[in-house]
C-alpha cells in the first residue's frame, strides 16, 4: 500500500464568504450567502473534537450530523464519481456500506481493478455517475454500531459536506482526506474533476494550492 499517497490530509478552516451553485451539478447546492460575522468562533479552551467520518458511531459514516453533537471539525474522505464530482466516501468500492447489491440495474458494473498494487473486485465509485450514486442508500460498516439509520441516507458530495459546516451557527472546520488519488486519477478525467470543483462552489482560500498539490501526487 502506498500509505503516503493515500493519506494526504488537508485542513481548510471555513471562514470565508462562499458563493455556490451550478446548473451543471444535478444535486448541487443553490447559491447562498453566509454571514460569518455572527458565528461563534472555533473554541480554543480544550483540544479540538474531530468527528471521524461524520458521526459514524451512530449514523452511517460520511453522512454527518456531528455538528449538532458539538464537533469542532468534521472529517470526511473524498473520492470522485465517473463524471468527476467529488463525493464523501471512504472506499473505492461501494460494496461494504451501500445497497448497491440490491440494485439489479447495476449488476453488470462489477469490475476487478488494481488499486495500490492489490487486485480488488466490486462496484467501483469511478464507474458510476453522481446521479447514479445518489440513487443508492448507505448503511453502517460495522455490525456493532447502531443500525437504525441504515438505508435512510444518501452519499453526499464534497459541496454538501462543506455546506453542512457552513450552515452551523458557529465556525466549524472541515478535515477532508483524499482517498486513493492515484487510482482515482487513472479512472476519472482530471480536467473535469478540477474544473467542476472550481465551477461549483469552492473559492476557499486554500483550494488552489490544495488541489494542485493533489494533482502533483499522481506522478
Ligand atoms: C438490500 O437487501 C438486503 C438483503 O436482501 C436487505 O436486508 C436490505 O434491507 C435491502 N436494502 C434496501 C435498501 O432495500
Ligand atoms: C491483477 O490481475 C491481473 C490480471 O489477472 C494481473 O495481470 C496482475 O498482475 C494482478 N496484479 C496484482 C498486483 O496481483
Coordinates of N, CA and C and ligand atoms in Angstrom, one line a residue:
X1 N 0.8 -1.2 0.0 CA 0.0 0.0 0.0 C 0.9 1.3 0.0
X2 N 0.5 2.2 -0.8 CA 1.2 3.4 -0.8 C 0.6 4.4 0.2
X3 N 1.1 4.3 1.4 CA 0.4 5.0 2.6 C 0.6 6.5 2.4
X4 N 1.7 6.9 1.9 CA 2.0 8.4 1.8 C 1.0 9.0 0.9
X5 N 0.8 8.3 -0.3 CA -0.1 8.9 -1.3 C -1.6 8.9 -0.8
X6 N -2.0 7.8 -0.1 CA -3.4 7.7 0.2 C -3.7 8.5 1.5
X7 N -2.7 9.0 2.2 CA -3.0 9.6 3.4 C -2.6 11.1 3.4
X8 N -3.1 11.7 2.3 CA -2.8 13.2 2.2 C -3.9 13.9 2.9
X9 N -3.6 14.7 3.9 CA -4.5 15.4 4.6 C -4.5 16.9 4.3
X10 N -5.6 17.5 4.3 CA -5.6 19.0 4.1 C -6.6 19.6 5.1
X11 N -6.2 20.7 5.6 CA -7.1 21.4 6.5 C -7.6 22.7 5.9
X12 N -8.8 22.9 5.9 CA -9.3 24.2 5.5 C -10.3 24.7 6.5
X13 N -10.0 25.7 7.2 CA -10.9 26.2 8.2 C -11.9 27.2 7.4
X14 N -13.1 26.9 7.5 CA -14.1 27.7 6.7 C -14.4 29.0 7.4
X15 N -13.9 30.0 6.8 CA -14.0 31.4 7.4 C -14.5 32.4 6.4
X16 N -14.6 32.0 5.2 CA -14.8 32.9 4.1 C -16.2 32.9 3.5
X17 N -16.5 33.9 2.8 CA -17.8 34.0 2.2 C -17.8 33.2 0.9
X18 N -18.8 32.4 0.7 CA -18.7 31.5 -0.4 C -20.0 31.6 -1.2
X19 N -19.8 31.6 -2.5 CA -21.0 31.6 -3.4 C -20.9 30.2 -4.1
X20 N -22.0 29.5 -4.0 CA -22.1 28.1 -4.6 C -23.2 28.0 -5.6
X21 N -23.2 26.9 -6.3 CA -24.3 26.6 -7.2 C -23.8 26.5 -8.6
X22 N -24.3 25.5 -9.3 CA -24.0 25.4 -10.7 C -25.1 24.5 -11.3
X23 N -25.6 25.0 -12.4 CA -26.7 24.2 -13.1 C -26.1 22.9 -13.6
X24 N -24.8 22.8 -13.7 CA -24.2 21.5 -14.2 C -24.3 20.4 -13.2
X25 N -24.4 20.7 -11.9 CA -24.5 19.7 -10.9 C -25.9 19.4 -10.5
X26 N -26.4 18.2 -10.9 CA -27.8 17.8 -10.7 C -28.2 17.9 -9.2
X27 N -27.3 17.7 -8.3 CA -27.7 17.7 -6.9 C -26.9 18.8 -6.1
X28 N -26.4 19.8 -6.9 CA -25.6 20.8 -6.3 C -26.4 21.8 -5.4
X29 N -25.6 22.5 -4.6 CA -26.3 23.4 -3.7 C -26.8 24.7 -4.5
X30 N -27.8 25.3 -4.0 CA -28.2 26.6 -4.5 C -27.2 27.7 -4.0
X31 N -27.3 28.8 -4.7 CA -26.5 29.9 -4.3 C -26.9 30.3 -2.9
X32 N -25.9 30.6 -2.1 CA -26.3 31.1 -0.8 C -25.3 32.1 -0.2
X33 N -25.7 32.9 0.7 CA -24.9 33.9 1.2 C -24.7 33.6 2.7
X34 N -23.5 33.7 3.1 CA -23.2 33.3 4.5 C -22.6 34.5 5.3
X35 N -23.2 34.7 6.4 CA -22.7 35.8 7.2 C -21.9 35.2 8.4
X36 N -20.6 35.2 8.1 CA -19.7 34.6 9.1 C -19.5 35.4 10.3
X37 N -19.8 36.7 10.3 CA -19.5 37.6 11.4 C -20.4 37.3 12.6
X38 N -21.5 36.6 12.4 CA -22.4 36.3 13.5 C -22.2 34.9 14.0
X39 N -21.2 34.3 13.6 CA -20.9 32.9 14.0 C -20.0 32.9 15.3
X40 N -20.3 32.0 16.2 CA -19.4 31.8 17.3 C -18.1 31.3 16.8
X41 N -16.9 31.8 17.3 CA -15.7 31.3 16.8 C -15.3 29.9 17.2
X42 N -14.4 29.3 16.6 CA -13.9 28.0 16.9 C -13.4 28.0 18.4
X43 N -13.8 27.1 19.2 CA -13.4 27.2 20.6 C -11.9 26.8 20.7
X44 N -11.2 27.4 21.8 CA -9.8 27.2 22.0 C -9.5 26.8 23.4
X45 N -10.6 26.5 24.2 CA -10.3 26.3 25.6 C -10.1 24.8 25.9
X46 N -10.2 23.9 24.9 CA -9.9 22.5 25.1 C -9.5 22.0 23.7
X47 N -8.9 20.8 23.7 CA -8.5 20.2 22.4 C -9.6 20.1 21.4
X48 N -9.4 20.2 20.1 CA -10.4 20.1 19.1 C -11.0 18.7 19.1
X49 N -12.3 18.7 18.9 CA -13.1 17.5 18.8 C -13.3 17.3 17.3
X50 N -12.7 16.2 16.7 CA -12.8 16.0 15.3 C -13.7 14.7 15.1
X51 N -14.8 14.9 14.4 CA -15.8 13.8 14.2 C -15.3 13.0 13.0
X52 N -14.9 11.8 13.2 CA -14.3 10.9 12.2 C -15.4 10.3 11.3
X53 N -15.3 10.6 10.0 CA -16.3 10.2 9.0 C -17.7 10.7 9.4
X54 N -17.7 11.9 9.9 CA -19.0 12.4 10.3 C -19.3 11.9 11.7
X55 N -20.5 11.4 11.9 CA -21.0 10.9 13.2 C -21.1 9.4 13.2
X56 N -20.0 8.8 12.8 CA -20.1 7.4 12.3 C -20.4 6.4 13.3
X57 N -20.3 6.7 14.6 CA -20.7 5.8 15.6 C -22.2 5.5 15.7
X58 N -22.9 6.6 15.3 CA -24.4 6.5 15.4 C -25.1 6.3 14.0
X59 N -24.7 7.2 13.1 CA -25.4 7.1 11.8 C -24.3 6.7 10.8
X60 N -24.8 6.1 9.6 CA -23.8 5.6 8.7 C -22.7 6.7 8.3
X61 N -21.5 6.2 8.2 CA -20.4 7.1 8.1 C -20.5 8.0 6.8
X62 N -19.8 9.2 6.9 CA -19.8 10.2 5.9 C -21.1 10.9 5.6
X63 N -22.1 10.6 6.5 CA -23.3 11.4 6.5 C -23.4 12.0 7.8
X64 N -23.0 13.3 7.9 CA -22.7 13.8 9.2 C -23.9 14.6 9.8
X65 N -24.1 14.4 11.1 CA -24.9 15.3 11.9 C -24.0 15.7 13.1
X66 N -22.7 15.5 13.0 CA -21.8 15.6 14.1 C -21.8 17.0 14.6
X67 N -22.1 18.0 13.8 CA -22.1 19.4 14.3 C -23.1 19.6 15.5
X68 N -24.3 19.0 15.3 CA -25.3 19.1 16.4 C -24.7 18.5 17.7
X69 N -23.8 17.6 17.6 CA -23.3 16.9 18.7 C -22.0 17.6 19.3
X70 N -21.7 18.8 18.7 CA -20.6 19.6 19.2 C -19.2 19.4 18.6
X71 N -19.1 18.8 17.4 CA -17.8 18.6 16.8 C -17.2 20.0 16.4
X72 N -15.9 20.2 16.6 CA -15.2 21.4 16.1 C -14.8 21.3 14.6
X73 N -14.5 20.0 14.3 CA -14.1 19.7 12.9 C -14.9 18.5 12.4
X74 N -15.3 18.4 11.2 CA -15.8 17.2 10.7 C -14.9 16.6 9.6
X75 N -14.5 15.4 9.8 CA -13.6 14.7 8.9 C -14.4 14.0 7.9
X76 N -13.9 13.9 6.6 CA -14.6 13.1 5.6 C -13.5 12.7 4.6
X77 N -13.8 11.5 4.0 CA -12.9 11.0 2.9 C -13.5 11.4 1.6
X78 N -12.6 11.7 0.7 CA -13.1 12.2 -0.6 C -12.6 11.3 -1.8
X79 N -13.5 10.9 -2.6 CA -13.2 10.2 -3.9 C -14.0 10.9 -5.0
X80 N -13.9 10.4 -6.2 CA -14.6 11.1 -7.3 C -15.5 10.1 -8.1
X81 N -16.6 10.7 -8.6 CA -17.5 9.9 -9.4 C -17.0 9.8 -10.8
X82 N -17.6 8.9 -11.6 CA -17.2 8.8 -13.0 C -17.2 10.1 -13.8
X83 N -18.2 10.9 -13.5 CA -18.3 12.2 -14.1 C -17.6 13.4 -13.4
X84 N -16.8 13.0 -12.5 CA -15.8 14.0 -11.9 C -16.3 14.8 -10.7
X85 N -17.4 14.4 -10.1 CA -17.9 15.1 -8.9 C -17.2 14.5 -7.7
X86 N -16.8 15.3 -6.8 CA -16.2 14.8 -5.6 C -17.2 14.4 -4.5
X87 N -17.1 13.2 -4.0 CA -18.1 12.7 -3.0 C -17.4 12.3 -1.7
X88 N -18.1 12.3 -0.7 CA -17.6 11.9 0.6 C -17.8 10.4 0.8
X89 N -16.8 9.7 0.6 CA -16.9 8.2 0.7 C -15.5 7.6 1.0
X90 N -15.5 6.6 1.8 CA -14.2 6.1 2.3 C -13.6 5.1 1.4
X91 N -14.4 4.2 0.8 CA -13.8 3.1 0.0 C -13.8 3.5 -1.5
X92 N -13.0 2.8 -2.3 CA -13.2 2.9 -3.8 C -14.3 2.1 -4.3
X93 N -14.7 1.1 -3.5 CA -15.9 0.3 -3.9 C -17.1 0.6 -3.0
X94 N -18.2 0.3 -3.5 CA -19.5 0.7 -2.9 C -20.0 -0.5 -2.0
X95 N -19.4 -1.6 -2.1 CA -20.0 -2.9 -1.6 C -20.2 -2.9 -0.1
X96 N -19.3 -2.3 0.7 CA -19.4 -2.5 2.2 C -20.4 -1.6 2.8
X97 N -20.7 -0.5 2.3 CA -21.5 0.5 3.0 C -22.7 1.0 2.2
X98 N -23.1 0.4 1.1 CA -24.3 0.9 0.4 C -25.1 -0.3 0.0
X99 N -26.3 0.0 -0.6 CA -27.2 -1.1 -1.0 C -27.0 -1.4 -2.5
X100 N -25.8 -1.2 -3.0 CA -25.5 -1.5 -4.4 C -26.0 -2.9 -4.8
X101 N -25.8 -3.9 -3.9 CA -26.2 -5.3 -4.3 C -27.7 -5.4 -4.6
X102 N -28.5 -4.5 -4.1 CA -29.9 -4.6 -4.3 C -30.3 -4.0 -5.6
X103 N -29.4 -3.3 -6.3 CA -29.8 -2.5 -7.5 C -29.4 -3.4 -8.7
X104 N -30.4 -4.1 -9.2 CA -30.2 -5.1 -10.3 C -29.8 -4.3 -11.6
X105 N -30.2 -3.0 -11.7 CA -29.9 -2.2 -12.9 C -28.4 -2.0 -13.0
X106 N -27.6 -2.2 -11.9 CA -26.2 -2.0 -11.9 C -25.4 -3.3 -11.9
X107 N -26.1 -4.4 -11.9 CA -25.5 -5.7 -11.7 C -24.3 -6.0 -12.7
X108 N -24.3 -5.4 -13.8 CA -23.2 -5.6 -14.8 C -22.0 -4.7 -14.6
X109 N -22.0 -3.9 -13.6 CA -20.9 -2.9 -13.4 C -19.8 -3.5 -12.5
X110 N -19.9 -4.7 -12.0 CA -18.8 -5.3 -11.2 C -17.5 -5.4 -12.0
X111 N -16.4 -4.9 -11.4 CA -15.2 -5.0 -12.1 C -14.0 -5.4 -11.1
X112 N -12.9 -5.8 -11.7 CA -11.7 -6.0 -11.0 C -10.7 -5.0 -11.4
X113 N -10.2 -4.2 -10.5 CA -9.1 -3.2 -10.8 C -8.0 -3.4 -9.8
X114 N -6.8 -3.0 -10.3 CA -5.6 -3.0 -9.4 C -5.7 -1.6 -8.7
X115 N -5.7 -1.7 -7.4 CA -5.8 -0.5 -6.5 C -4.6 -0.5 -5.6
X116 N -3.6 0.4 -5.8 CA -2.4 0.4 -5.0 C -1.8 -1.0 -4.9
X117 N -1.6 -1.6 -6.0 CA -0.9 -2.9 -6.1 C -1.7 -4.1 -5.6
X118 N -3.0 -3.9 -5.4 CA -3.8 -5.1 -5.0 C -5.0 -5.2 -5.9
X119 N -5.3 -6.4 -6.4 CA -6.4 -6.5 -7.2 C -7.7 -6.6 -6.4
X120 N -8.6 -5.7 -6.7 CA -9.9 -5.7 -5.9 C -11.0 -5.9 -6.9
X121 N -12.1 -6.6 -6.4 CA -13.3 -6.8 -7.2 C -14.5 -6.2 -6.4
X122 N -15.3 -5.5 -7.2 CA -16.5 -4.9 -6.6 C -17.1 -3.9 -7.5
X123 N -18.0 -3.1 -6.9 CA -18.6 -2.0 -7.7 C -17.9 -0.7 -7.3
X124 N -17.2 -0.2 -8.3 CA -16.3 1.0 -8.0 C -17.0 2.3 -8.2
X125 N -16.7 3.2 -7.3 CA -17.3 4.6 -7.4 C -17.0 5.2 -8.7
X126 N -15.8 5.0 -9.3 CA -15.4 5.6 -10.5 C -16.2 5.1 -11.7
X127 N -17.0 4.1 -11.6 CA -17.8 3.6 -12.7 C -19.3 4.1 -12.6
X128 N -19.5 5.0 -11.7 CA -20.9 5.5 -11.5 C -20.9 7.0 -11.6
X129 N -22.0 7.5 -12.2 CA -22.1 9.0 -12.3 C -22.7 9.4 -10.9
X130 N -22.6 10.7 -10.7 CA -23.1 11.2 -9.4 C -24.6 10.9 -9.3
X131 N -25.3 11.1 -10.3 CA -26.8 10.8 -10.3 C -27.0 9.3 -9.9
X132 N -26.2 8.4 -10.4 CA -26.4 7.0 -10.1 C -26.0 6.8 -8.6
X133 N -24.9 7.4 -8.2 CA -24.5 7.3 -6.8 C -25.6 7.8 -5.8
X134 N -26.3 8.8 -6.3 CA -27.3 9.4 -5.4 C -28.6 8.5 -5.3
X135 N -28.7 7.5 -6.2 CA -29.8 6.6 -6.1 C -29.6 5.5 -5.1
X136 N -28.4 5.4 -4.5 CA -28.0 4.4 -3.5 C -28.4 4.9 -2.1
X137 N -28.5 4.0 -1.2 CA -28.6 4.4 0.2 C -27.5 3.7 1.0
X138 N -27.1 4.4 2.1 CA -25.9 3.9 2.8 C -26.3 3.2 4.1
X139 N -25.4 2.4 4.6 CA -25.6 1.7 5.9 C -24.3 1.7 6.7
X140 N -24.4 1.2 7.9 CA -23.3 1.1 8.8 C -22.3 0.1 8.3
X141 N -21.0 0.3 8.5 CA -20.0 -0.6 8.1 C -19.9 -1.7 9.0
X142 N -20.1 -1.5 10.3 CA -19.8 -2.5 11.4 C -21.1 -2.9 12.1
X143 N -21.3 -4.2 12.3 CA -22.5 -4.7 13.0 C -22.6 -4.2 14.4
X144 N -21.5 -3.9 15.1 CA -21.6 -3.4 16.5 C -22.1 -2.0 16.6
X145 N -22.3 -1.3 15.5 CA -22.8 0.1 15.6 C -24.3 0.1 15.4
X146 N -24.8 1.3 15.8 CA -26.3 1.5 15.7 C -26.7 1.3 14.3
X147 N -27.7 0.4 14.1 CA -28.1 0.0 12.7 C -29.4 0.7 12.3
X148 N -30.0 1.5 13.2 CA -31.3 2.0 13.0 C -31.4 3.0 11.9
X149 N -30.3 3.6 11.5 CA -30.4 4.6 10.4 C -29.9 4.1 9.1
X150 N -29.7 2.7 9.0 CA -29.4 2.2 7.7 C -30.4 2.5 6.7
X151 N -30.0 2.8 5.5 CA -30.8 3.0 4.3 C -31.6 4.3 4.3
X152 N -31.3 5.1 5.3 CA -32.0 6.4 5.3 C -31.3 7.5 4.6
X153 N -30.0 7.4 4.5 CA -29.2 8.5 3.9 C -28.6 8.2 2.6
X154 N -28.3 9.2 1.8 CA -27.6 9.1 0.5 C -26.1 9.5 0.7
X155 N -25.3 9.1 -0.3 CA -24.0 9.6 -0.3 C -24.0 11.1 -0.5
X156 N -23.2 11.8 0.2 CA -23.1 13.3 0.0 C -21.9 13.7 -0.8
X157 N -22.1 14.9 -1.5 CA -21.0 15.4 -2.3 C -20.1 16.3 -1.4
X158 N -18.9 16.6 -1.9 CA -18.0 17.4 -1.2 C -18.6 18.8 -0.9
X159 N -19.3 19.3 -1.9 CA -20.0 20.6 -1.8 C -21.0 20.5 -0.6
X160 N -21.8 19.4 -0.5 CA -22.8 19.3 0.5 C -22.1 19.3 1.9
X161 N -21.0 18.6 1.9 CA -20.3 18.5 3.2 C -19.8 19.8 3.7
X162 N -19.3 20.6 2.8 CA -18.8 22.0 3.1 C -20.0 22.8 3.6
X163 N -21.1 22.7 2.9 CA -22.3 23.4 3.3 C -22.8 23.0 4.7
X164 N -22.7 21.8 5.1 CA -23.1 21.3 6.4 C -22.3 22.1 7.4
X165 N -20.9 22.2 7.2 CA -20.1 23.0 8.1 C -20.5 24.5 8.1
X166 N -20.7 25.0 6.9 CA -21.0 26.4 6.8 C -22.4 26.8 7.4
X167 N -23.3 25.9 7.4 CA -24.6 26.2 7.9 C -24.7 26.2 9.5
X168 N -23.6 25.7 10.1 CA -23.6 25.7 11.6 C -23.6 27.2 12.1
X169 N -24.1 27.4 13.3 CA -24.2 28.7 13.8 C -22.9 29.1 14.5
X170 N -21.9 28.3 14.4 CA -20.5 28.6 14.9 C -19.6 28.2 13.8
X171 N -18.3 28.6 13.9 CA -17.3 28.2 12.9 C -17.0 26.7 13.2
X172 N -17.1 25.9 12.1 CA -16.8 24.5 12.1 C -15.8 24.3 11.0
X173 N -14.8 23.5 11.4 CA -13.7 23.2 10.4 C -14.0 22.0 9.6
X174 N -13.5 21.9 8.4 CA -13.6 20.6 7.7 C -12.2 20.0 7.5
X175 N -12.2 18.7 7.5 CA -11.0 18.0 7.5 C -11.1 16.9 6.5
X176 N -10.9 17.3 5.2 CA -11.1 16.3 4.1 C -9.8 15.4 3.9
X177 N -10.0 14.2 3.7 CA -8.9 13.3 3.4 C -9.1 12.7 2.0
X178 N -8.1 12.9 1.2 CA -8.2 12.4 -0.2 C -7.9 10.9 -0.2
X179 N -8.7 10.1 -0.7 CA -8.5 8.7 -0.8 C -8.1 8.2 -2.1
X180 N -7.0 7.3 -2.1 CA -6.6 6.7 -3.4 C -6.5 7.6 -4.6
X181 N -5.7 8.7 -4.5 CA -5.7 9.7 -5.6 C -5.1 9.1 -6.9
X182 N -4.2 8.2 -6.7 CA -3.6 7.6 -8.0 C -4.6 6.8 -8.8
X183 N -5.3 6.0 -8.0 CA -6.4 5.2 -8.7 C -7.5 6.1 -9.2
X184 N -7.9 7.1 -8.5 CA -9.0 8.0 -8.9 C -8.5 8.7 -10.2
X185 N -7.3 9.2 -10.2 CA -6.8 10.0 -11.3 C -6.7 9.1 -12.6
X186 N -6.4 7.8 -12.4 CA -6.4 6.9 -13.5 C -7.7 6.7 -14.2
X187 N -8.8 6.8 -13.4 CA -10.1 6.4 -13.9 C -11.1 7.6 -14.1
X188 N -10.7 8.8 -13.6 CA -11.6 9.9 -13.7 C -10.9 11.0 -14.4
X189 N -11.5 11.7 -15.3 CA -10.8 12.8 -16.1 C -10.4 13.9 -15.2
X190 N -9.1 14.2 -15.1 CA -8.6 15.3 -14.2 C -9.3 16.6 -14.5
X191 N -9.3 16.9 -15.8 CA -9.7 18.3 -16.1 C -11.1 18.5 -15.6
X192 N -11.9 17.5 -15.8 CA -13.3 17.6 -15.4 C -13.5 17.7 -13.9
X193 N -12.7 16.9 -13.1 CA -12.8 17.0 -11.7 C -12.4 18.3 -11.2
X194 N -11.2 18.8 -11.6 CA -10.7 20.0 -11.1 C -11.6 21.2 -11.5
X195 N -12.1 21.1 -12.8 CA -13.0 22.2 -13.2 C -14.3 22.3 -12.5
X196 N -14.9 21.1 -12.3 CA -16.2 21.2 -11.6 C -16.0 21.7 -10.2
X197 N -14.9 21.3 -9.6 CA -14.6 21.7 -8.2 C -14.6 23.3 -8.2
X198 N -13.9 23.9 -9.1 CA -13.8 25.3 -9.2 C -15.1 25.9 -9.5
X199 N -15.8 25.4 -10.5 CA -17.0 26.0 -11.0 C -18.1 25.9 -9.9
X200 N -18.2 24.8 -9.3 CA -19.3 24.5 -8.4 C -19.4 25.4 -7.2
X201 N -18.3 25.4 -6.5 CA -18.5 26.0 -5.1 C -17.3 26.7 -4.6
X202 N -16.1 26.1 -4.8 CA -15.1 26.4 -3.9 C -14.2 27.6 -4.3
X203 N -14.3 28.6 -3.6 CA -13.4 29.7 -3.7 C -12.8 29.9 -2.3
X204 N -12.6 28.8 -1.7 CA -12.0 28.8 -0.4 C -10.5 29.2 -0.6
X205 N -10.0 29.9 0.4 CA -8.7 30.4 0.3 C -7.6 29.4 -0.2
X206 N -7.7 28.2 0.3 CA -6.5 27.3 0.1 C -6.8 26.4 -1.1
X207 N -7.9 26.5 -1.7 CA -8.2 25.4 -2.6 C -7.3 25.2 -3.8
X208 N -6.8 26.3 -4.3 CA -5.9 26.1 -5.5 C -4.7 25.3 -5.1
X209 N -4.1 25.7 -4.0 CA -2.9 25.1 -3.5 C -3.1 23.6 -3.2
X210 N -4.3 23.4 -2.6 CA -4.7 22.1 -2.1 C -4.8 21.1 -3.3
X211 N -5.5 21.6 -4.3 CA -5.7 20.7 -5.5 C -4.5 20.6 -6.4
X212 N -3.7 21.6 -6.5 CA -2.5 21.5 -7.4 C -1.6 20.5 -6.7
X213 N -1.5 20.5 -5.4 CA -0.7 19.6 -4.7 C -1.2 18.2 -4.9
X214 N -2.5 18.0 -4.8 CA -3.1 16.7 -5.1 C -2.7 16.2 -6.5
X215 N -2.9 17.1 -7.4 CA -2.6 16.7 -8.8 C -1.2 16.3 -9.0
X216 N -0.2 17.0 -8.3 CA 1.2 16.6 -8.5 C 1.5 15.2 -7.9
X217 N 0.6 14.8 -7.0 CA 0.9 13.5 -6.4 C 0.6 12.3 -7.3
X218 N 0.0 12.6 -8.5 CA -0.3 11.5 -9.4 C 0.8 11.0 -10.2
X219 N 1.9 11.7 -10.1 CA 3.1 11.4 -11.0 C 3.6 10.0 -10.6
Ligands
LIG1 C1 -31.0 -4.9 0.4 O1 -31.0 -6.3 0.5 C2 -30.7 -6.8 1.8 C3 -30.6 -8.3 1.7 O2 -31.6 -8.8 1.0 C4 -31.8 -6.3 2.7 O3 -31.6 -6.8 4.0 C5 -31.9 -4.8 2.7 O4 -33.0 -4.3 3.5 C6 -32.0 -4.3 1.3 N1 -31.8 -2.8 1.4 C7 -32.6 -2.0 0.8 C8 -32.2 -0.5 0.9 O5 -33.6 -2.3 0.2
LIG2 C1 -4.1 -8.3 -11.1 O1 -4.6 -9.1 -12.1 C2 -4.1 -9.0 -13.4 C3 -4.9 -9.9 -14.3 O2 -5.1 -11.2 -13.9 C4 -2.6 -9.4 -13.3 O3 -2.0 -9.3 -14.6 C5 -1.9 -8.6 -12.3 O4 -0.6 -9.0 -12.2 C6 -2.6 -8.6 -11.0 N1 -2.0 -7.7 -10.1 C7 -1.6 -8.0 -8.8 C8 -1.0 -6.9 -8.1 O5 -1.8 -9.1 -8.3

